[in-house]
XYZ file of C-alpha atoms in Angstrom:
562
model
C 81.393 63.394 122.819
C 82.968 65.559 120.146
C 79.692 65.503 118.177
C 77.561 66.342 121.212
C 79.678 69.134 122.692
C 79.807 72.614 121.121
C 83.173 73.866 119.912
C 85.128 76.111 122.268
C 85.908 79.296 120.313
C 88.710 80.436 122.635
C 91.369 81.794 120.225
C 94.853 80.309 120.050
C 97.731 82.810 119.739
C 99.120 83.660 116.303
C 102.355 81.753 115.836
C 103.956 84.504 113.746
C 103.223 87.079 116.463
C 104.749 84.881 119.161
C 107.862 84.218 117.095
C 108.232 87.914 116.222
C 108.072 88.775 119.932
C 111.289 86.823 120.578
C 113.447 89.234 118.557
C 115.978 91.358 120.421
C 116.250 89.104 123.520
C 119.781 88.131 124.560
C 118.883 84.982 126.524
C 116.107 82.459 125.965
C 114.859 79.343 127.793
C 112.658 76.761 126.086
C 110.313 74.503 128.089
C 107.751 71.852 127.295
C 104.943 70.653 129.573
C 104.902 66.980 130.539
C 102.002 64.922 129.122
C 100.360 68.122 127.971
C 96.532 67.765 128.359
C 96.798 64.991 130.953
C 97.836 67.553 133.562
C 94.289 68.962 133.630
C 91.916 67.020 135.905
C 88.448 66.133 134.683
C 85.434 67.388 136.580
C 84.190 64.387 138.640
C 80.681 64.844 137.234
C 82.040 64.568 133.684
C 84.382 61.616 134.158
C 81.726 59.032 133.261
C 81.242 60.754 129.893
C 84.766 59.674 128.895
C 84.111 55.990 129.633
C 85.603 53.328 127.374
C 85.453 49.527 127.388
C 88.412 47.131 127.521
C 88.694 43.374 127.941
C 89.365 43.956 131.667
C 86.372 46.172 132.307
C 84.985 49.674 131.866
C 87.192 52.666 132.631
C 86.990 56.443 132.406
C 89.497 59.306 132.292
C 90.350 61.206 135.457
C 92.443 63.634 133.398
C 91.611 65.425 130.167
C 92.301 63.076 127.200
C 94.052 64.132 123.993
C 91.164 63.217 121.679
C 88.682 65.885 122.824
C 88.184 68.623 120.240
C 88.273 71.386 122.876
C 91.450 70.152 124.599
C 93.720 72.711 122.900
C 91.477 75.673 123.719
C 91.049 74.500 127.332
C 94.799 74.135 127.840
C 95.523 77.537 126.264
C 92.973 79.176 128.542
C 94.707 77.575 131.538
C 98.229 78.758 130.659
C 96.923 82.237 129.809
C 95.549 82.501 133.376
C 98.653 80.995 134.939
C 101.071 83.387 133.235
C 98.770 86.405 132.825
C 101.404 88.769 134.320
C 104.328 87.350 132.281
C 102.783 86.886 128.827
C 104.048 89.452 126.353
C 106.727 90.686 128.802
C 109.020 87.885 129.886
C 107.186 84.835 128.470
C 105.449 83.547 125.351
C 103.284 80.402 125.503
C 101.594 78.363 122.773
C 99.652 75.505 124.427
C 102.444 73.389 126.023
C 105.406 75.196 124.370
C 106.799 77.827 126.747
C 109.558 80.378 126.243
C 111.162 82.657 128.836
C 112.952 85.670 127.314
C 115.136 88.428 128.659
C 116.362 91.598 127.012
C 119.345 91.699 129.394
C 121.386 88.697 130.503
C 121.392 89.609 134.215
C 117.562 89.517 134.332
C 117.118 86.024 132.958
C 117.484 84.125 136.242
C 114.823 86.321 137.837
C 112.454 85.726 134.945
C 113.033 81.978 135.138
C 112.360 82.017 138.872
C 109.027 83.765 138.341
C 108.047 81.165 135.750
C 108.994 78.212 137.998
C 107.077 79.707 140.929
C 103.960 79.878 138.766
C 104.447 76.275 137.663
C 104.826 75.097 141.274
C 101.804 77.101 142.366
C 99.603 75.259 139.856
C 101.420 71.926 140.205
C 102.327 71.764 136.513
C 105.195 69.445 135.542
C 107.776 69.943 132.785
C 109.375 67.389 130.477
C 113.113 67.645 131.281
C 114.168 65.933 128.039
C 112.633 68.758 126.006
C 113.691 71.725 128.139
C 116.716 73.890 127.289
C 117.761 76.756 129.552
C 119.793 79.955 129.158
C 120.496 79.875 125.406
C 121.311 82.611 122.927
C 119.268 80.877 120.199
C 116.985 77.886 119.774
C 113.963 76.416 118.025
C 110.515 77.746 118.916
C 107.324 76.775 117.065
C 109.239 75.650 113.967
C 111.578 78.679 113.749
C 115.168 79.336 114.791
C 115.109 82.450 116.974
C 118.039 84.498 118.262
C 118.979 88.033 119.211
C 119.409 89.314 115.637
C 116.959 87.438 113.402
C 114.371 84.734 112.884
C 115.071 81.895 110.463
C 113.153 78.873 109.249
C 114.142 75.669 111.004
C 116.124 73.237 108.814
C 113.558 70.597 109.785
C 110.886 72.662 108.074
C 112.852 73.428 104.878
C 111.613 70.689 102.582
C 110.190 70.670 99.077
C 107.871 68.250 97.334
C 109.924 65.395 96.016
C 113.251 67.118 96.881
C 115.518 65.854 99.712
C 116.085 68.290 102.565
C 119.748 68.926 101.784
C 118.963 69.472 98.088
C 116.273 72.028 98.896
C 118.753 73.837 101.170
C 121.363 73.835 98.391
C 118.900 75.420 95.940
C 118.177 78.238 98.419
C 121.818 78.724 99.443
C 122.644 81.393 96.792
C 119.913 83.643 98.251
C 120.959 83.018 101.862
C 124.643 83.566 101.076
C 123.935 86.837 99.228
C 121.559 88.347 101.772
C 123.170 87.378 105.076
C 125.666 89.594 106.892
C 126.864 93.079 106.025
C 129.143 92.130 103.169
C 129.059 93.838 99.775
C 126.010 92.838 97.733
C 126.967 90.774 94.656
C 124.497 89.178 92.218
C 126.125 86.044 90.800
C 125.104 83.615 88.055
C 123.904 81.190 90.719
C 121.645 83.871 92.150
C 120.229 84.663 88.706
C 119.593 80.975 88.017
C 117.851 80.479 91.354
C 115.816 83.668 90.800
C 114.621 82.506 87.361
C 113.621 79.135 88.824
C 111.638 80.924 91.532
C 109.905 83.148 88.946
C 108.964 80.104 86.892
C 107.533 78.372 89.950
C 105.452 81.394 91.004
C 104.208 82.032 87.444
C 102.958 78.441 87.042
C 101.058 77.629 90.248
C 99.850 74.040 90.598
C 96.219 73.434 89.616
C 94.359 70.347 90.731
C 93.222 68.513 87.610
C 90.883 65.676 86.875
C 92.220 62.165 87.475
C 94.244 60.995 84.471
C 95.307 57.551 83.411
C 97.843 56.154 85.862
C 96.439 57.941 88.900
C 94.862 55.907 91.693
C 91.313 57.269 91.397
C 91.236 56.852 87.612
C 92.695 53.334 87.851
C 90.071 52.316 90.396
C 87.132 53.729 88.418
C 88.380 52.246 85.140
C 89.856 48.896 86.257
C 88.926 48.417 89.896
C 92.565 48.634 91.063
C 93.147 49.758 94.648
C 96.347 50.662 96.499
C 97.670 48.078 98.943
C 97.519 50.359 101.973
C 94.176 49.984 103.797
C 93.346 53.628 104.497
C 94.492 54.842 101.081
C 92.172 52.254 99.502
C 89.300 53.395 101.712
C 89.865 57.031 100.701
C 89.862 56.101 97.005
C 86.605 54.166 97.396
C 84.954 57.129 99.134
C 86.063 59.612 96.448
C 85.078 57.355 93.553
C 81.435 57.280 94.640
C 80.997 60.759 93.141
C 82.580 59.930 89.742
C 81.685 57.756 86.756
C 83.530 56.832 83.574
C 81.522 57.040 80.324
C 83.218 56.352 76.963
C 86.668 56.978 78.489
C 85.505 60.398 79.763
C 85.345 61.134 83.479
C 82.178 62.748 84.888
C 81.190 63.850 88.370
C 77.783 63.271 89.856
C 75.940 66.343 91.073
C 73.794 66.275 94.197
C 70.989 67.546 91.982
C 70.950 67.561 88.199
C 72.883 65.904 85.350
C 76.522 64.849 85.256
C 79.374 67.363 85.086
C 82.359 66.905 82.764
C 85.733 66.802 84.553
C 88.276 69.055 82.841
C 92.048 69.402 83.138
C 94.209 72.375 84.077
C 94.797 73.978 80.662
C 91.277 73.180 79.508
C 89.877 74.614 82.733
C 91.888 77.790 82.182
C 90.498 78.173 78.665
C 86.948 77.686 79.960
C 87.500 80.439 82.536
C 88.786 82.750 79.802
C 85.815 82.048 77.512
C 83.187 82.495 80.229
C 84.899 85.514 81.829
C 85.740 87.639 78.782
C 84.704 85.570 75.746
C 81.910 86.288 73.296
C 79.288 86.144 76.056
C 81.534 86.977 78.996
C 80.692 89.790 81.384
C 83.821 89.868 83.582
C 81.876 88.476 86.532
C 83.454 88.010 89.965
C 85.235 84.857 91.066
C 82.418 82.962 92.775
C 79.864 84.042 90.166
C 82.254 82.837 87.458
C 82.594 79.443 89.147
C 78.826 79.065 89.505
C 78.317 79.989 85.861
C 80.866 77.357 84.755
C 79.271 74.767 87.034
C 75.848 75.533 85.562
C 77.376 74.601 82.176
C 78.275 71.149 83.593
C 82.049 71.575 83.892
C 83.950 70.697 87.058
C 87.412 70.527 88.610
C 88.231 70.289 92.321
C 89.540 73.836 92.909
C 87.244 75.751 90.580
C 86.078 78.391 93.122
C 89.599 79.263 94.252
C 90.918 79.240 90.662
C 88.068 81.459 89.444
C 88.615 83.949 92.278
C 92.328 84.160 91.469
C 91.570 84.451 87.741
C 89.074 87.303 88.226
C 91.386 89.053 90.700
C 94.174 89.149 88.114
C 91.974 90.476 85.275
C 93.362 93.886 84.324
C 90.073 95.252 82.980
C 88.188 94.212 86.123
C 90.679 96.168 88.226
C 90.690 99.221 85.958
C 86.896 99.554 85.797
C 86.058 98.599 89.392
C 83.285 100.749 90.932
C 84.048 103.664 93.249
C 82.685 103.321 96.776
C 80.758 106.244 98.306
C 79.277 106.679 101.780
C 75.439 106.752 101.692
C 73.438 109.523 103.349
C 70.035 107.789 103.592
C 68.812 104.326 104.576
C 68.094 101.753 101.869
C 64.475 101.216 100.819
C 63.774 97.984 98.881
C 61.141 97.311 96.213
C 59.793 93.773 95.737
C 58.080 92.084 92.779
C 56.109 88.872 93.344
C 56.421 87.407 89.854
C 58.269 87.876 86.567
C 57.616 91.041 84.523
C 55.299 92.489 87.168
C 57.464 95.533 87.935
C 60.142 97.118 85.714
C 62.713 99.825 86.372
C 63.488 102.228 83.503
C 66.373 104.626 82.988
C 68.494 106.334 80.323
C 72.265 105.853 80.149
C 74.353 108.511 78.419
C 75.556 110.493 76.670
C 78.274 108.020 75.668
C 80.969 107.947 72.977
C 79.296 108.182 69.587
C 78.767 104.754 67.982
C 77.120 104.917 64.538
C 75.496 108.217 65.564
C 74.081 106.586 68.724
C 74.914 108.045 72.125
C 72.165 106.895 74.537
C 70.808 103.650 75.992
C 67.245 103.041 77.140
C 67.311 100.264 79.741
C 64.435 98.413 81.441
C 65.011 95.754 84.128
C 62.548 93.275 85.625
C 62.656 93.499 89.440
C 62.014 89.752 89.923
C 64.031 87.831 87.316
C 66.597 90.638 86.666
C 65.899 90.257 82.915
C 67.156 93.296 80.982
C 65.834 94.854 77.785
C 67.882 97.676 76.242
C 68.394 99.496 72.955
C 70.601 102.315 71.644
C 69.460 105.651 70.208
C 70.931 108.837 68.807
C 68.473 110.759 70.999
C 65.598 109.650 73.204
C 62.227 111.403 73.245
C 58.862 110.306 74.617
C 57.979 108.719 71.250
C 61.035 106.423 71.409
C 60.218 105.467 75.009
C 56.619 104.607 74.128
C 57.707 102.566 71.088
C 60.332 100.679 73.111
C 57.931 99.782 75.929
C 55.354 98.590 73.385
C 57.753 96.448 71.314
C 60.104 95.109 73.970
C 57.900 94.925 77.072
C 54.191 94.678 76.242
C 54.513 92.566 73.086
C 57.235 90.266 74.485
C 56.428 89.914 78.178
C 52.885 91.187 78.633
C 51.453 94.317 80.206
C 53.339 95.117 83.438
C 51.754 96.256 86.663
C 54.244 99.085 87.296
C 57.217 100.928 85.761
C 59.571 102.746 88.156
C 61.546 105.603 86.623
C 63.063 108.977 87.371
C 61.752 112.419 86.492
C 63.271 112.616 83.033
C 61.289 114.733 80.588
C 60.798 111.684 78.327
C 59.080 109.768 81.159
C 56.838 112.480 82.619
C 55.557 113.786 79.287
C 51.817 113.881 78.687
C 52.128 111.474 75.740
C 53.895 108.716 77.674
C 51.649 109.148 80.731
C 48.631 108.769 78.427
C 50.167 105.584 76.992
C 50.575 104.128 80.514
C 47.059 105.189 81.446
C 45.695 103.440 78.345
C 47.252 100.087 79.324
C 46.612 100.584 83.077
C 50.358 100.663 83.798
C 51.232 102.310 87.095
C 54.020 104.887 86.543
C 56.059 105.558 89.705
C 58.594 108.380 89.740
C 61.564 108.939 92.027
C 61.769 112.013 94.255
C 63.066 115.279 92.798
C 65.497 115.629 95.754
C 67.397 112.483 94.721
C 66.664 111.469 91.163
C 68.972 108.437 91.308
C 67.022 106.647 94.042
C 65.913 103.957 91.579
C 68.589 101.542 92.825
C 67.639 98.666 90.525
C 68.116 100.826 87.434
C 71.385 102.308 88.722
C 72.782 98.830 89.459
C 71.964 97.499 86.003
C 73.296 100.667 84.355
C 76.600 100.116 86.136
C 76.640 96.437 85.079
C 76.046 97.256 81.414
C 78.594 100.078 81.352
C 81.215 97.922 83.090
C 80.561 95.116 80.605
C 80.983 97.446 77.639
C 84.140 99.037 79.067
C 85.802 95.707 79.804
C 84.927 94.320 76.364
C 85.976 97.330 74.286
C 88.692 98.937 76.412
C 90.064 101.724 74.152
C 87.690 101.018 71.222
C 84.804 102.899 72.772
C 83.250 103.849 69.444
C 81.973 100.284 68.862
C 79.884 99.824 72.002
C 76.674 99.583 69.982
C 77.932 96.388 68.316
C 78.673 94.657 71.636
C 75.480 95.671 73.437
C 73.612 92.450 72.614
C 76.580 90.380 73.787
C 76.605 92.179 77.145
C 72.853 91.686 77.541
C 73.142 87.989 76.653
C 75.947 87.523 79.168
C 73.864 89.213 81.872
C 70.852 87.001 81.138
C 72.929 83.797 81.407
C 74.866 84.674 84.580
C 73.441 83.687 88.003
C 72.428 86.767 89.974
C 73.376 86.903 93.633
C 69.916 88.072 94.717
C 68.045 85.116 93.137
C 70.670 82.375 92.893
C 69.426 81.757 89.324
C 70.095 83.126 85.861
C 67.437 85.481 84.438
C 67.096 83.102 81.460
C 66.318 80.126 83.735
C 63.725 82.042 85.783
C 61.955 83.138 82.602
C 62.163 80.002 80.426
C 62.579 77.224 82.999
C 65.947 75.893 81.742
C 69.464 77.115 81.090
C 70.494 78.136 77.576
C 73.618 76.879 75.779
C 76.490 79.365 75.797
C 79.545 79.383 73.469
C 81.775 77.770 76.111
C 79.579 74.633 75.949
C 80.026 74.440 72.174
C 83.827 74.574 72.379
C 83.971 72.312 75.445
C 80.857 70.120 75.120
C 79.242 68.668 78.205
C 76.482 66.109 78.687
C 73.772 68.200 77.000
C 75.760 68.681 73.777
C 77.118 65.140 73.618
C 74.061 63.082 74.549
C 70.733 64.900 74.409
C 70.546 66.095 70.749
C 70.333 62.472 69.604
C 67.664 61.607 72.174
C 64.725 63.808 71.311
C 62.228 61.991 73.544
C 64.479 62.174 76.608
C 65.243 65.799 75.893
C 61.551 66.683 75.668
C 60.798 64.842 78.921
C 63.576 66.692 80.735
C 62.272 70.045 79.460
C 58.757 69.155 80.628
C 60.119 68.180 84.050
C 61.881 71.540 84.272
C 58.618 73.343 83.454
C 56.818 71.372 86.178
C 59.379 72.568 88.719
C 59.726 76.168 87.519
C 57.155 77.535 89.981
C 59.050 76.051 92.898
C 62.307 77.555 91.600
C 60.625 80.945 91.314
C 59.254 80.682 94.854
C 62.723 79.879 96.148
C 64.130 82.794 94.150
C 61.558 85.123 95.743
C 62.627 83.981 99.211
C 66.287 84.558 98.312
C 65.456 88.056 97.011
C 63.765 88.957 100.293
C 66.663 87.596 102.365
C 69.180 89.353 100.114
C 67.346 92.681 100.375
C 67.239 92.438 104.164
C 70.948 91.598 104.380
C 71.858 94.337 101.892
C 69.773 96.926 103.747
C 71.340 95.932 107.097
C 74.865 96.330 105.728
C 74.043 99.495 103.757
C 72.352 101.233 106.674
C 75.352 100.704 108.978
C 77.356 103.014 106.683
C 74.733 105.754 106.450
C 76.026 109.178 107.471
C 73.182 111.674 107.468
C 73.959 115.336 106.871
C 71.401 117.061 109.085
C 71.818 120.834 109.136
C 71.180 122.692 112.383
C 68.959 125.737 112.498
C 70.881 128.951 112.970
C 70.143 130.994 116.064
């Protein structure tokens, strides 16, 4: 039934909001419904759907069973209707946990009477063993609530591997210092507890690969299982995705070669190398995780760890882009194959680096491959030479180049060059010369990469330009789901992180030339399919981006004066 029925999206109340609402009340009463979900009758037409077989015959539920996935939402909807006039005023209810509250003591009996009348009206029963009436404080949803404050319940104060009373003793210096209105005094015990807390927060736990002595490793290596039935079943299920080769643990991918399992410190070093190493581009958290995974490294919490790592990067925060509200709707440009359509733009002037102050940047609309070079000044002769050397001679004659109205691009000499090779030259409108969004996006990416690499040493950006370009070409782009290098060549290139932390390709394939050649040929056979899928992703991405972008458009239409 749970598989066949859709999930009920009725929202449950926020526990913290309910608990907060109990503050400032002088008297409280705590109640608990009897048998919870069994107080709701099943629709007679649906009773047969809950049928189950026993040795005495076939039976069905006349009341709502506990095992249905929508039981909680159904019960919450019921109590919300029952106590619609009391909720938020004199009552708070979370499924079967009910609380009657009163700001003044003399009103509490009246509030309780209203609650009981509602219960009798709907024939709902309470569990007397779990009800407590007319109290100044009590436990509600795991918290101790009273007139003055809210505290964690002692039942909930536990720590991993630490007895309850020991955990309470470790926290006591803080509680003793902060409670009451006495004079604040920071003791040695407080300082010791504070340093322990700092150490704990500064070294968060990271899930690591199974090591010798752990259950999963012991089962994969020696076939040893825990005695408990369900623990053994869980280990067997997890082990199906792992394999041990030469005392190294690998994880099977759903598609592609094995991934090397890495440990916490090693995983942290890989994140550092890929994020801001020699070919790092300070990519975002999920992009960083995908890039590491493409290099055949794996650990269970890699996406969460990469997001936290990127979020804490100082340079990423300092050079984050500024958000502006658009004034016109987004218009997308599509290319059907690699190197068909290029965007071209000039970046600069920048800080002088070996007399060079400008960048000429061209980006392929399909694969997102970038070609760029630095110049002291850029004229139409430099533009023509760059397009000839870096575009025509490397990637073939393009169908179109999209650029702005810079004097270097609209000169007679460069237009004659494009006419000679039958290259369509499309210019942006004079009203908004930055409408070439592809060029502007790549310009921002390159500038951010240079800023985050050099920081204060801005005079050496020319030396790091190739590193930024290489990092861009080997990072999966959100629009395509692939790296520009893979869409162009058919396979992923080896980055420095794979040399320092070798995976399957480095360890196994160099000594197997025949197998390596066959794998490369297989990749070339499948490259057209990958490019078709990338084209579909680009179209979907452009539609989603345009939908989001256009919702923020604020046009500035001027009215005609009268």
